[in-house]
Amino acid sequence: GESVGLHLPTLSVQEGDNSIINCAYSNSASDYFIWYKQESGKGPQFIIDIRSNMDKRQGQRVTVLLNKTVKHLSLQIAATQPGDSAVYFCAENIGTGGSYIPTFGRGTSLIVHP
Amino acid sequence: EPEVTQTPSHQVTQMGQEVILRCVPISNHLYFYWYRQILGQKVEFLVSFYNNEISEKSEIFDDQFSVERPDGSNFTLKIRSTKLEDSAMYFCATRGQGRETQYFGPGTRLLVL
């Protein structure tokens, strides 16, 4: 069936480096994608989203890139800080009738070393 | 900044017992959701709720589960007869009208013994 997945389960970087977290999706009908950050013991926190009619969207220190040709999504974090250490989930929106229910990937654990 | 809150933060129960998990949505949000996350696994959708009725539910959301918004404030998830495999983090999420972003609560960690 359709699924959302992540290439790397763990990513370790040094403070100040740029981080790139990747995600593959397979549902070509998905038109909305979200990145969430989940710190230990907390709920998923919205970071940034992108619609399928866009290729790139920038936020504060984060950029999401969408390549619909290969069904690939990435999250770039500039100047990574220790506070960025968390699990990052991509999710695709397959909601119907406006329910906007995301399907989550398994997550990538980002570890930032000071 | 408004946020979704959930109570209790932790719940330990015996198999077969009923549990009720509570969520207080962001005040002007109209769409409500429950998700669960078994330790080390993906966040999984359970149910969505709008206008006092279920909009969608997943295969996980069987007859043992129910949701309601009894007082127009709290949004609750009830598990009638808990099973060991119900042990998980349960997240409530809410969304505003015409907005796609869901805001998640901190979760309730449920442990069924």
Short mmCIF file of N, CA and C in Angstrom, two decimals, chain B residues 5-6 13 15 23 26 28 39 47-48 50 59 61 66 68-69 72 77 79 85 88-90 92 102-103 108 110-111:
data_model
loop_
_atom_site.label_atom_id
_atom_site.label_comp_id
_atom_site.label_asym_id
_atom_site.label_seq_id
_atom_site.Cartn_x
_atom_site.Cartn_y
_atom_site.Cartn_z
N THR B 5 -3.88 20.95 25.64
CA THR B 5 -3.45 20.30 26.88
C THR B 5 -4.14 18.94 27.02
N GLN B 6 -3.48 18.04 27.71
CA GLN B 6 -4.01 16.70 27.90
C GLN B 6 -3.81 16.25 29.34
N THR B 13 -3.08 1.27 34.23
CA THR B 13 -4.35 0.60 34.45
C THR B 13 -4.18 -0.90 34.29
N MET B 15 -5.43 -4.50 32.79
CA MET B 15 -6.10 -5.00 31.60
C MET B 15 -7.59 -5.22 31.90
N CYS B 23 -8.62 15.87 26.71
CA CYS B 23 -7.91 16.86 25.91
C CYS B 23 -8.70 18.16 25.96
N ILE B 26 -7.37 23.92 21.60
CA ILE B 26 -7.21 25.36 21.46
C ILE B 26 -8.60 25.95 21.23
N ASN B 28 -10.49 28.19 19.70
CA ASN B 28 -11.28 28.44 18.50
C ASN B 28 -11.15 27.33 17.46
N LEU B 39 5.56 2.73 21.56
CA LEU B 39 6.96 3.05 21.78
C LEU B 39 7.84 2.63 20.60
N VAL B 47 -8.80 8.68 15.11
CA VAL B 47 -10.13 9.19 14.83
C VAL B 47 -10.08 10.71 14.67
N SER B 48 -10.99 11.22 13.84
CA SER B 48 -11.19 12.66 13.74
C SER B 48 -12.64 12.97 14.10
N TYR B 50 -15.64 16.20 14.30
CA TYR B 50 -16.04 17.56 13.93
C TYR B 50 -17.55 17.69 14.09
N GLU B 59 -8.68 1.72 11.30
CA GLU B 59 -8.98 0.33 11.67
C GLU B 59 -8.68 0.08 13.15
N PHE B 61 -9.37 2.04 15.55
CA PHE B 61 -10.48 2.59 16.34
C PHE B 61 -11.67 1.65 16.26
N SER B 66 -14.17 5.07 22.01
CA SER B 66 -15.22 6.04 21.73
C SER B 66 -14.67 7.43 22.04
N GLU B 68 -15.95 11.68 22.62
CA GLU B 68 -17.04 12.62 22.78
C GLU B 68 -16.49 13.96 23.27
N ARG B 69 -17.37 14.94 23.16
CA ARG B 69 -17.04 16.27 23.68
C ARG B 69 -18.21 16.66 24.58
N GLY B 72 -18.56 20.65 25.64
CA GLY B 72 -18.17 21.71 24.72
C GLY B 72 -16.75 22.19 24.92
N LEU B 77 -11.24 10.60 24.90
CA LEU B 77 -11.09 9.29 24.28
C LEU B 77 -11.29 8.26 25.37
N ILE B 79 -11.42 4.20 26.32
CA ILE B 79 -11.15 2.82 25.95
C ILE B 79 -11.88 1.96 26.96
N GLU B 85 -1.95 -4.39 24.50
CA GLU B 85 -1.46 -3.72 23.30
C GLU B 85 -1.97 -2.29 23.14
N ALA B 88 0.57 2.79 25.03
CA ALA B 88 1.11 3.71 24.02
C ALA B 88 1.01 5.13 24.54
N MET B 89 1.59 6.05 23.77
CA MET B 89 1.32 7.47 23.98
C MET B 89 0.10 7.83 23.14
N TYR B 90 -0.81 8.56 23.74
CA TYR B 90 -1.99 9.00 23.02
C TYR B 90 -1.95 10.52 22.91
N CYS B 92 -3.65 14.03 21.44
CA CYS B 92 -4.78 14.78 20.91
C CYS B 92 -4.21 15.87 20.01
N GLN B 102 -2.33 20.89 12.17
CA GLN B 102 -2.82 20.34 13.42
C GLN B 102 -1.81 20.63 14.53
N TYR B 103 -2.33 20.99 15.67
CA TYR B 103 -1.49 21.26 16.83
C TYR B 103 -1.69 20.14 17.85
N THR B 108 -0.67 11.57 26.51
CA THR B 108 -0.88 10.78 27.73
C THR B 108 -0.20 9.44 27.51
N LEU B 110 -0.09 5.83 28.35
CA LEU B 110 -0.95 4.80 28.93
C LEU B 110 -0.18 3.49 29.02
N LEU B 111 -0.20 2.92 30.20
CA LEU B 111 0.43 1.62 30.42
C LEU B 111 -0.62 0.66 30.93
#
